[in-house]
mmCIF file of C-alpha atoms in Angstrom:
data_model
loop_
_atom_site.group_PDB
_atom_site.id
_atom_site.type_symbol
_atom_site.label_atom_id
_atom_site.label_comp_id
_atom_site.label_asym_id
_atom_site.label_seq_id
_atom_site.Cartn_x
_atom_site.Cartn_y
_atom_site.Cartn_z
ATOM 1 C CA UNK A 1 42.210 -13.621 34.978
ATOM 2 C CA UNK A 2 39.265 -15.521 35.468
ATOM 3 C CA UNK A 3 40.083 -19.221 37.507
ATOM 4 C CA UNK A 4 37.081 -21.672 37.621
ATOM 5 C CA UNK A 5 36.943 -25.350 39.409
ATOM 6 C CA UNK A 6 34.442 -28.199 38.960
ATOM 7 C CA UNK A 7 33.338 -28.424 35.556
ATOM 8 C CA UNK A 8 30.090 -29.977 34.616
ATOM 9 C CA UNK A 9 29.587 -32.754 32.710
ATOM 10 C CA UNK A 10 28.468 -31.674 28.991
ATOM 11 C CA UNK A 11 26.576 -34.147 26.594
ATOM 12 C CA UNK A 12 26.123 -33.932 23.182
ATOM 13 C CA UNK A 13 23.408 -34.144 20.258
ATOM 14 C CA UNK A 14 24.698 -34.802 17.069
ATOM 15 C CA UNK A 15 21.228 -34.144 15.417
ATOM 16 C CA UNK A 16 20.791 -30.781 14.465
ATOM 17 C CA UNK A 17 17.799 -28.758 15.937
ATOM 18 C CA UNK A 18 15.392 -26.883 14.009
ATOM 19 C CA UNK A 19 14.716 -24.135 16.671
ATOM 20 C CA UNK A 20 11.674 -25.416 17.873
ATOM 21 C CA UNK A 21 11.678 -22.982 20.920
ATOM 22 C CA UNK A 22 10.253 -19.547 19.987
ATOM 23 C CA UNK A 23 12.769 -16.941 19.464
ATOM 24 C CA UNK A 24 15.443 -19.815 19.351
ATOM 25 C CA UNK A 25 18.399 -19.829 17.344
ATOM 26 C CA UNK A 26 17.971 -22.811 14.478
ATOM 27 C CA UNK A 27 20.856 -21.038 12.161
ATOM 28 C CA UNK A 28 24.357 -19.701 12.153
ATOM 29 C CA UNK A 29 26.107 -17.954 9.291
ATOM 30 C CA UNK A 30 29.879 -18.154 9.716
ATOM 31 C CA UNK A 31 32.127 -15.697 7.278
ATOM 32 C CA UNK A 32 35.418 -16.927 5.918
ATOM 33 C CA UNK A 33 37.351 -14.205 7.644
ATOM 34 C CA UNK A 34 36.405 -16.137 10.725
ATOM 35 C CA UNK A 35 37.601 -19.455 9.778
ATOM 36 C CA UNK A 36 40.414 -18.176 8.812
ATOM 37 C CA UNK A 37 40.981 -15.955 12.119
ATOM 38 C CA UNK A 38 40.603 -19.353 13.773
ATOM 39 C CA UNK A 39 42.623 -21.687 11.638
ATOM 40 C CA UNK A 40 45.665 -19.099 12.096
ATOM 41 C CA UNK A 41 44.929 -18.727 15.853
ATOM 42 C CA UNK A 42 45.690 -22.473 15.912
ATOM 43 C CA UNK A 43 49.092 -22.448 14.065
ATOM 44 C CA UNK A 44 50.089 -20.263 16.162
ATOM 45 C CA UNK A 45 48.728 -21.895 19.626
ATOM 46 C CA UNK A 46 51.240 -23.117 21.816
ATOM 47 C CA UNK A 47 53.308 -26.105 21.672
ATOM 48 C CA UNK A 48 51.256 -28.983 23.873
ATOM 49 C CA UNK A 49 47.833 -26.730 23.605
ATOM 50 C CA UNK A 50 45.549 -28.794 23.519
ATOM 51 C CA UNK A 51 42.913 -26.733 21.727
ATOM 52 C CA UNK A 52 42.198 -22.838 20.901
ATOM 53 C CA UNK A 53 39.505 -20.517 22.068
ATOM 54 C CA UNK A 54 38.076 -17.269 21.282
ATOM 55 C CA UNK A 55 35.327 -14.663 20.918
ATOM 56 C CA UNK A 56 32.748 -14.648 18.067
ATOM 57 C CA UNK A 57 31.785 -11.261 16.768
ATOM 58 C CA UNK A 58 28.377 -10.849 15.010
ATOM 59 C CA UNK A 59 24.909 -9.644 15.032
ATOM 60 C CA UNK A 60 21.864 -12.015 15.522
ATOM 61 C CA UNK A 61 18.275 -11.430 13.512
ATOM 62 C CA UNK A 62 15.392 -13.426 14.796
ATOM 63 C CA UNK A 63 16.645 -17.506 14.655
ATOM 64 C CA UNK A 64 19.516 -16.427 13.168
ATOM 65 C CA UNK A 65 22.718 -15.327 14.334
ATOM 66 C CA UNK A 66 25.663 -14.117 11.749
ATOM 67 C CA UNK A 67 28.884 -14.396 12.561
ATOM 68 C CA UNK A 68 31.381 -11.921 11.139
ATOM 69 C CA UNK A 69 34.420 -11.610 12.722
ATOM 70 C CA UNK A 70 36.593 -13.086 16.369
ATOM 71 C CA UNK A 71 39.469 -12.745 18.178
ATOM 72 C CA UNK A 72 41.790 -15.512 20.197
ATOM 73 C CA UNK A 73 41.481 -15.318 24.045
ATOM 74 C CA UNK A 74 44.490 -16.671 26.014
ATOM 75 C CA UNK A 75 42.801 -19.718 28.286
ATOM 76 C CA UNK A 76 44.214 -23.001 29.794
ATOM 77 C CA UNK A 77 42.704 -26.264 30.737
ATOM 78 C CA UNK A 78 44.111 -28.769 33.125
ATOM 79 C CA UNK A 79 41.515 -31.886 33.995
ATOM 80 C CA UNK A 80 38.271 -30.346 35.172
ATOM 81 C CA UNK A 81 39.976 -26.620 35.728
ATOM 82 C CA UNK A 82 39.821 -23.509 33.562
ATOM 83 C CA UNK A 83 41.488 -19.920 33.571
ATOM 84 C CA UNK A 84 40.002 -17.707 31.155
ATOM 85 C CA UNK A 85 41.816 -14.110 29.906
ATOM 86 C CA UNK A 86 38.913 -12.408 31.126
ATOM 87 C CA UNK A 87 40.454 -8.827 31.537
ATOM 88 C CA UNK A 88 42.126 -9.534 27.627
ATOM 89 C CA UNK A 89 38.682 -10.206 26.672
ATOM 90 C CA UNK A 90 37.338 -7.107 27.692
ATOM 91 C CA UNK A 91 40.210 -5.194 26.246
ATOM 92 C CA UNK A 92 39.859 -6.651 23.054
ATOM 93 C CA UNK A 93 36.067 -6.273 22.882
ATOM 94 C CA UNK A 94 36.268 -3.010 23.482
ATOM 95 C CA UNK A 95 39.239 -2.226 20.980
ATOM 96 C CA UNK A 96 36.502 -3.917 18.190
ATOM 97 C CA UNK A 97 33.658 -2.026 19.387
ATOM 98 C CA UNK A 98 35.701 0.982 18.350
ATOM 99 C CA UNK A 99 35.731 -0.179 14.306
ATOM 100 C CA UNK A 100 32.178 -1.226 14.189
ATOM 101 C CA UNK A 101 29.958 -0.329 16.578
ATOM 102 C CA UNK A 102 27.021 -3.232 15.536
ATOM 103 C CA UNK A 103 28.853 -6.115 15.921
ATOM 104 C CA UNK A 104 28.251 -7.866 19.757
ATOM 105 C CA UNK A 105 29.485 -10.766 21.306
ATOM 106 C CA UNK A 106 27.333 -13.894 20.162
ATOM 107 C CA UNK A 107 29.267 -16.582 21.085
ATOM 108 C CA UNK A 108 32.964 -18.635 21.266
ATOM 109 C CA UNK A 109 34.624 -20.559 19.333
ATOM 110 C CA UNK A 110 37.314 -23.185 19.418
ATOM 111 C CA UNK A 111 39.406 -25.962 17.696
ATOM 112 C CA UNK A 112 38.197 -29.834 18.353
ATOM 113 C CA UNK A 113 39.713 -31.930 21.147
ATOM 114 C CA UNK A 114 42.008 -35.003 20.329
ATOM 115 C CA UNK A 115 39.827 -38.023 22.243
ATOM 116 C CA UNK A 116 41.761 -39.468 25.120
ATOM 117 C CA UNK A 117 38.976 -42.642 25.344
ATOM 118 C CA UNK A 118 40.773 -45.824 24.905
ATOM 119 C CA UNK A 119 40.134 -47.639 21.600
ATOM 120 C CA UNK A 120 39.025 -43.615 20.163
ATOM 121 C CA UNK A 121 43.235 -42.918 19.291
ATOM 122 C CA UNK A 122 43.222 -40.525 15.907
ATOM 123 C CA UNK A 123 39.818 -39.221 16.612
ATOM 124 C CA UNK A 124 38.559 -35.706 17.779
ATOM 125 C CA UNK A 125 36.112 -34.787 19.763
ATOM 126 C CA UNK A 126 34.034 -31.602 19.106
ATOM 127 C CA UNK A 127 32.833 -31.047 23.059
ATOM 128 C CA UNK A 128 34.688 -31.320 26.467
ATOM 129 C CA UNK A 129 33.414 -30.783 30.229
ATOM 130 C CA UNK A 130 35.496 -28.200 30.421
ATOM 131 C CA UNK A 131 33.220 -26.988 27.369
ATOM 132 C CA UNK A 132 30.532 -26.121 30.047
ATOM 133 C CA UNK A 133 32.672 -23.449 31.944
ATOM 134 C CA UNK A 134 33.475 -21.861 29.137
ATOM 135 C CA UNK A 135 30.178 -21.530 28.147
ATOM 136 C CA UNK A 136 29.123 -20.309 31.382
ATOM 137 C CA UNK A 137 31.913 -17.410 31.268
ATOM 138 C CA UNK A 138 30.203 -16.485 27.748
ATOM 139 C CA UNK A 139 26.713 -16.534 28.735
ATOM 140 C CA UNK A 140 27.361 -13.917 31.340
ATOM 141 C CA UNK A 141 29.308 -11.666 28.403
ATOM 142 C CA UNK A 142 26.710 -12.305 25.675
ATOM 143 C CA UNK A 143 23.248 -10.718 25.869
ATOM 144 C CA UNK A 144 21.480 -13.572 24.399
ATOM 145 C CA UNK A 145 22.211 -17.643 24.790
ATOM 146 C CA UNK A 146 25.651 -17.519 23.121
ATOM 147 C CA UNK A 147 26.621 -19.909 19.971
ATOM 148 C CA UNK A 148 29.723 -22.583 20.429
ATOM 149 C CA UNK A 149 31.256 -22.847 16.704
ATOM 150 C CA UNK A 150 34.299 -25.906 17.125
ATOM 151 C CA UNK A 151 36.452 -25.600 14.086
ATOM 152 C CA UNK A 152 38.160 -29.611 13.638
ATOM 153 C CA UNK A 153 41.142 -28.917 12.020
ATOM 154 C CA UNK A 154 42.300 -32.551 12.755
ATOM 155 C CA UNK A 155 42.029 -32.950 8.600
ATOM 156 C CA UNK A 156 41.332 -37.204 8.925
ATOM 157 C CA UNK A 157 38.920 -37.075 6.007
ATOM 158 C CA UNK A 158 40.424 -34.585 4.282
ATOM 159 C CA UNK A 159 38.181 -31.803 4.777
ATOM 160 C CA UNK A 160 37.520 -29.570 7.511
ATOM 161 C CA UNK A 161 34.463 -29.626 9.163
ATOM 162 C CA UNK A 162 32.430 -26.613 11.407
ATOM 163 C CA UNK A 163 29.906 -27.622 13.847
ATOM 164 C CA UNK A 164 27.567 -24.736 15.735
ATOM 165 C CA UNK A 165 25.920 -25.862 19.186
ATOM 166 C CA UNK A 166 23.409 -24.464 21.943
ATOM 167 C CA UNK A 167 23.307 -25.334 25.148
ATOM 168 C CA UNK A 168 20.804 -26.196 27.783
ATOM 169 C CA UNK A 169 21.083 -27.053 31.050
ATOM 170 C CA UNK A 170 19.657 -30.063 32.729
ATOM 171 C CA UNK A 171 18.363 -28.984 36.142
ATOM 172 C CA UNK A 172 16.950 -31.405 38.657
ATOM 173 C CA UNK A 173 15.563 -29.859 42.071
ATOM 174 C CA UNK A 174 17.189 -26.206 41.041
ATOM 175 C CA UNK A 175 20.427 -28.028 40.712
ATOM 176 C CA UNK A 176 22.490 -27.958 37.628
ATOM 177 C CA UNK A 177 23.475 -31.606 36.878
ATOM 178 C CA UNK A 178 24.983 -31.072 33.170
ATOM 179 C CA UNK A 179 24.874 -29.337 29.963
ATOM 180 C CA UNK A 180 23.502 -30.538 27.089
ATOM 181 C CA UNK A 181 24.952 -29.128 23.738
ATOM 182 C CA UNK A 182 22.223 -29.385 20.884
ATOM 183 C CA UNK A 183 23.508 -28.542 17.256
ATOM 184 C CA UNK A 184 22.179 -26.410 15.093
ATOM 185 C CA UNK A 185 22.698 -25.585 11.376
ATOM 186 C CA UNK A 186 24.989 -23.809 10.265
ATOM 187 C CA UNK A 187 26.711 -22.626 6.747
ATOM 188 C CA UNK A 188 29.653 -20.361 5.407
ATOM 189 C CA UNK A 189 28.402 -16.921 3.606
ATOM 190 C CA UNK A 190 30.515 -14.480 1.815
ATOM 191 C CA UNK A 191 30.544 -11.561 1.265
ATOM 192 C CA UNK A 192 31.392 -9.781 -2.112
ATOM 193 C CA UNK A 193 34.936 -8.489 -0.739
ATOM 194 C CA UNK A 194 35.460 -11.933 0.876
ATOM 195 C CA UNK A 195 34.670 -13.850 -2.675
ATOM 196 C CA UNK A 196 36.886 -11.555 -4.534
ATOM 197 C CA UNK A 197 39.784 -12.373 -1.938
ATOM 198 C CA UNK A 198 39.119 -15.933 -1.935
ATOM 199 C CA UNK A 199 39.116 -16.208 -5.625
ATOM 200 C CA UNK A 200 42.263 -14.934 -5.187
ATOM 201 C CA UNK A 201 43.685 -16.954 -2.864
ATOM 202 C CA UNK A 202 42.397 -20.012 -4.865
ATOM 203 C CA UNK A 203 43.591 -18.808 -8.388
ATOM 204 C CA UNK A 204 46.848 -17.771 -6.981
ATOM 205 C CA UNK A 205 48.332 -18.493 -11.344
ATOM 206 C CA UNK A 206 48.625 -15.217 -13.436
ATOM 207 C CA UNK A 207 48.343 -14.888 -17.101
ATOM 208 C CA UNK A 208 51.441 -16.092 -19.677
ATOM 209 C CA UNK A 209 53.805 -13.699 -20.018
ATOM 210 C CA UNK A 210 51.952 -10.768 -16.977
ATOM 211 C CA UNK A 211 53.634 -9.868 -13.770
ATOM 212 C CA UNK A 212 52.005 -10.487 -10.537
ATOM 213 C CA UNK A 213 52.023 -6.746 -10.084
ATOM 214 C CA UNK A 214 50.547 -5.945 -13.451
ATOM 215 C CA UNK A 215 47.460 -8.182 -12.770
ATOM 216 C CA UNK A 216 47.133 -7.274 -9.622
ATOM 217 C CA UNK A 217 46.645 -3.482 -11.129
ATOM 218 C CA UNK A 218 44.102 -4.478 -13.183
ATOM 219 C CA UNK A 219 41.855 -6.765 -10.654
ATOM 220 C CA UNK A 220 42.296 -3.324 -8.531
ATOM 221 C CA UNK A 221 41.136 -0.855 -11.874
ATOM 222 C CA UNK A 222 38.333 -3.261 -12.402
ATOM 223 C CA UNK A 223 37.306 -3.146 -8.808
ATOM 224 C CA UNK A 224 37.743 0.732 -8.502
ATOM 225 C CA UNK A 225 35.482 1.520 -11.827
ATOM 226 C CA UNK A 226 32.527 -1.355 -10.432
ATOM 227 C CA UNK A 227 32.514 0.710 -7.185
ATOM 228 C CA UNK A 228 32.396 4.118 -8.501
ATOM 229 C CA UNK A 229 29.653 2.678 -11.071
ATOM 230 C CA UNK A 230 27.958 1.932 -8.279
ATOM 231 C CA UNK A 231 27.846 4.705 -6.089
ATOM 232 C CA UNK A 232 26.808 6.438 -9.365
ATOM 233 C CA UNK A 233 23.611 4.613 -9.233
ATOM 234 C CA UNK A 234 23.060 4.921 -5.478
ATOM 235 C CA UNK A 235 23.714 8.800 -6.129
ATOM 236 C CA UNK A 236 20.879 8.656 -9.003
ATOM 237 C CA UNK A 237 18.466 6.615 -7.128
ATOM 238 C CA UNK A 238 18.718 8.962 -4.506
ATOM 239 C CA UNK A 239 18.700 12.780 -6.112
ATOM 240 C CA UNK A 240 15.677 11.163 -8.208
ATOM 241 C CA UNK A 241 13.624 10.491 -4.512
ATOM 242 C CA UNK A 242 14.578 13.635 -3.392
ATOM 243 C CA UNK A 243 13.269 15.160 -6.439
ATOM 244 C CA UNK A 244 10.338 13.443 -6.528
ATOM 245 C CA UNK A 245 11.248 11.559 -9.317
ATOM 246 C CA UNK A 246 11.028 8.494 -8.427
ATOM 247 C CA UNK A 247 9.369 6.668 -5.730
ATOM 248 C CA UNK A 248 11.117 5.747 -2.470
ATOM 249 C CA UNK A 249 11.534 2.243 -1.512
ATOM 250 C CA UNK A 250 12.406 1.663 1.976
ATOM 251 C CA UNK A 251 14.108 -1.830 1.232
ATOM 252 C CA UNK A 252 16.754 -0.038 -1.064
ATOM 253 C CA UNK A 253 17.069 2.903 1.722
ATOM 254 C CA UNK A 254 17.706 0.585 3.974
ATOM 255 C CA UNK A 255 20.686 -1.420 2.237
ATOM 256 C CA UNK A 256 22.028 2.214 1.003
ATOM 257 C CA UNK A 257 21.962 3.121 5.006
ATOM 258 C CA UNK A 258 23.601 -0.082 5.935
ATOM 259 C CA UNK A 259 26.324 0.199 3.580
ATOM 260 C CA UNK A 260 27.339 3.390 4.379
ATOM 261 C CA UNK A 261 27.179 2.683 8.062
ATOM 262 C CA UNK A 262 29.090 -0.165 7.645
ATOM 263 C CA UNK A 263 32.303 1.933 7.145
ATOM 264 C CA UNK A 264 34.142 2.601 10.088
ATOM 265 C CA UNK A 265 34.902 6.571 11.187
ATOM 266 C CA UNK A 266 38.255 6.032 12.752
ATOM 267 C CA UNK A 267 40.112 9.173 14.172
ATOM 268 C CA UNK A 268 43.647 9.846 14.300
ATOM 269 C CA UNK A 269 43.663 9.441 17.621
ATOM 270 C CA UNK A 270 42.380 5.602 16.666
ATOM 271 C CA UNK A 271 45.515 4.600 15.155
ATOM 272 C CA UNK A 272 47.264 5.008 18.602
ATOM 273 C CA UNK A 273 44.991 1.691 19.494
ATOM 274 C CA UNK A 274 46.880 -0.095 16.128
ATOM 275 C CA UNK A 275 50.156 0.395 18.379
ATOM 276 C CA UNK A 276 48.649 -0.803 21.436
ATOM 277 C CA UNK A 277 46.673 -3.505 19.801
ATOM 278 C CA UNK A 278 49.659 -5.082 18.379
ATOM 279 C CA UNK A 279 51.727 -4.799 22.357
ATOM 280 C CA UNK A 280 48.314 -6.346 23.657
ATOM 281 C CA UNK A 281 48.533 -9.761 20.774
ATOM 282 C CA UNK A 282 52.243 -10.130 21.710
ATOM 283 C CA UNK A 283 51.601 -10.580 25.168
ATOM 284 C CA UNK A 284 49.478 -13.159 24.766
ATOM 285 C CA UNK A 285 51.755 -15.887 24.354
ATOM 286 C CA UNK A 286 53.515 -14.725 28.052
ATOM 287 C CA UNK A 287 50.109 -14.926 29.427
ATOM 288 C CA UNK A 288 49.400 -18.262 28.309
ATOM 289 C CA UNK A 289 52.940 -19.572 29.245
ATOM 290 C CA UNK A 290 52.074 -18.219 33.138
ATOM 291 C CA UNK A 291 48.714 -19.965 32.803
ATOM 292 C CA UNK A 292 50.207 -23.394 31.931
ATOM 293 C CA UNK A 293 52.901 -22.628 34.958
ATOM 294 C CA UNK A 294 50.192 -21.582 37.365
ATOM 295 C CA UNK A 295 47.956 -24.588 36.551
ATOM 296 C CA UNK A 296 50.980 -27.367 36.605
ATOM 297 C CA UNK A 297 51.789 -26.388 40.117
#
């Protein structure tokens, strides 16, 4: 476990930044999957947690960084004082590395902060101090400046709203006096497997007089014939290049590489790490529990 003391102060800038910087990140893509990763994390959090963190999973292209997937990391937070999971971290990572290989740390997440000011009661707040430890811990485990995503799943305006930052440090003499967190845009992007299960989830009614199972058979049919249809073409496109039929495009290479490298190779040996995968989650609420106890001493 990771214990850190004396956090500095963190400010922050509502108005988003448009990357002036070169090379700096102006725009994060969030998937669903990850909102939704997050959003359970924090039903399951612990009773009197005051918020939820964990890892972003993603790529980044130029100013923009794409976030595809997370996992929760155990952490507590008493005043100014932090213990990260820093070993479960690492476990984890790796354990994700295994499935997809081209995903890389980018960032953290976590769940907005109920605001302790006087005359703020019912309101959240999206940054902490403590926000700049944590963000110090991630630097070191990203290999660019990582992304802060807070999820506010407070629900006061009936809606729930995402909010990516940057940070930057305010140095005066070599000394580091307090972060500033800067946001930047940021937007939710699905993907065609992610629409189809969120249609799903949102049209949860079937037909008059059809099982649940019978539809269900169909949607899967439908989806089964679109993808063989379309593996056809991809098969075409390519027997035609090789034949010197048709003229190769590297753009369409490309996505036909990309979508074929997207599919993870797991080994029977892999589904040994399901087992210890699931033993690794269930600790995770002991872990926090001894954090708590550790910290309230």
């Amino acid at each position: 476990m990771a214990l850190t003391f004396g956090s500095s102060p963190a400010l922050l800038l509502n108005t988003p930044t448009t990357g002036t910087e070169e090379g700096s990140v102006s725009n994060v893509v969030v998937h669903p999957i990850v909102l939704l990763s997050v959003l359970d994390h924090h039903t399951r959090r612990q009773e009197g947690a005051g918020r939820v963190i964990g890892t972003l999973l993603g790529r980044r292209d130029g100013e923009t960084v794409e976030i595809t997937n997370c996992f929760a990391v155990p952490h507590a937070e008493r005043g100014d004082e932090v213990a990260i999971g820093k070993d479960f971290n690492r476990q984890m990572l790796a354990l994700h590395l295994r499935a997809n290989k081209r995903e890389t740390v980018v960032g953290w997440y976590s769940t907005a902060l109920p605001d302790e000011t006087e005359g703020n009661d019912g309101k959240f707040k999206f940054i902490a101090d403590t926000s700049s430890l944590i963000h110090e811990f991630y630097a070191s485990e990203c290999e660019d400046d990582p992304i802060h995503v807070v999820v506010d799943t407070s629900l006061t305006a009936d809606a729930m709203e995402l909010r990516a930052f940057k940070s930057t440090s305010v140095t005066v003499k070599n000394e580091v006096l307090a972060n500033i967190f800067n946001e930047i845009r940021l937007c939710v992007k699905s993907s065609e497997s992610e629409k189809i299960c969120i249609n799903k989830m949102i049209d949860g009614n079937t037909p008059s007089g059809a099982s649940a199972t019978q539809d269900e058979s169909v949607a899967l049919k439908l989806s089964m014939e679109k993808l063989l249809e379309m593996l056809e073409t991809a098969s075409s496109y390519v027997d035609s290049v090789l034949a010197s039929n048709a003229d190769p495009d590297e753009s369409i290479g490309r996505e036909i590489f990309e979508s074929l490298n997207s599919i993870p190779r797991i080994r029977p040996e892999d589904l040994l790490m399901v087992t210890y995968l699931s033993n690794v989650t269930k600790t995770q609420l002991s872990i926090a529990e001894k954090l708590n106890a550790t910290l309230g001493k």
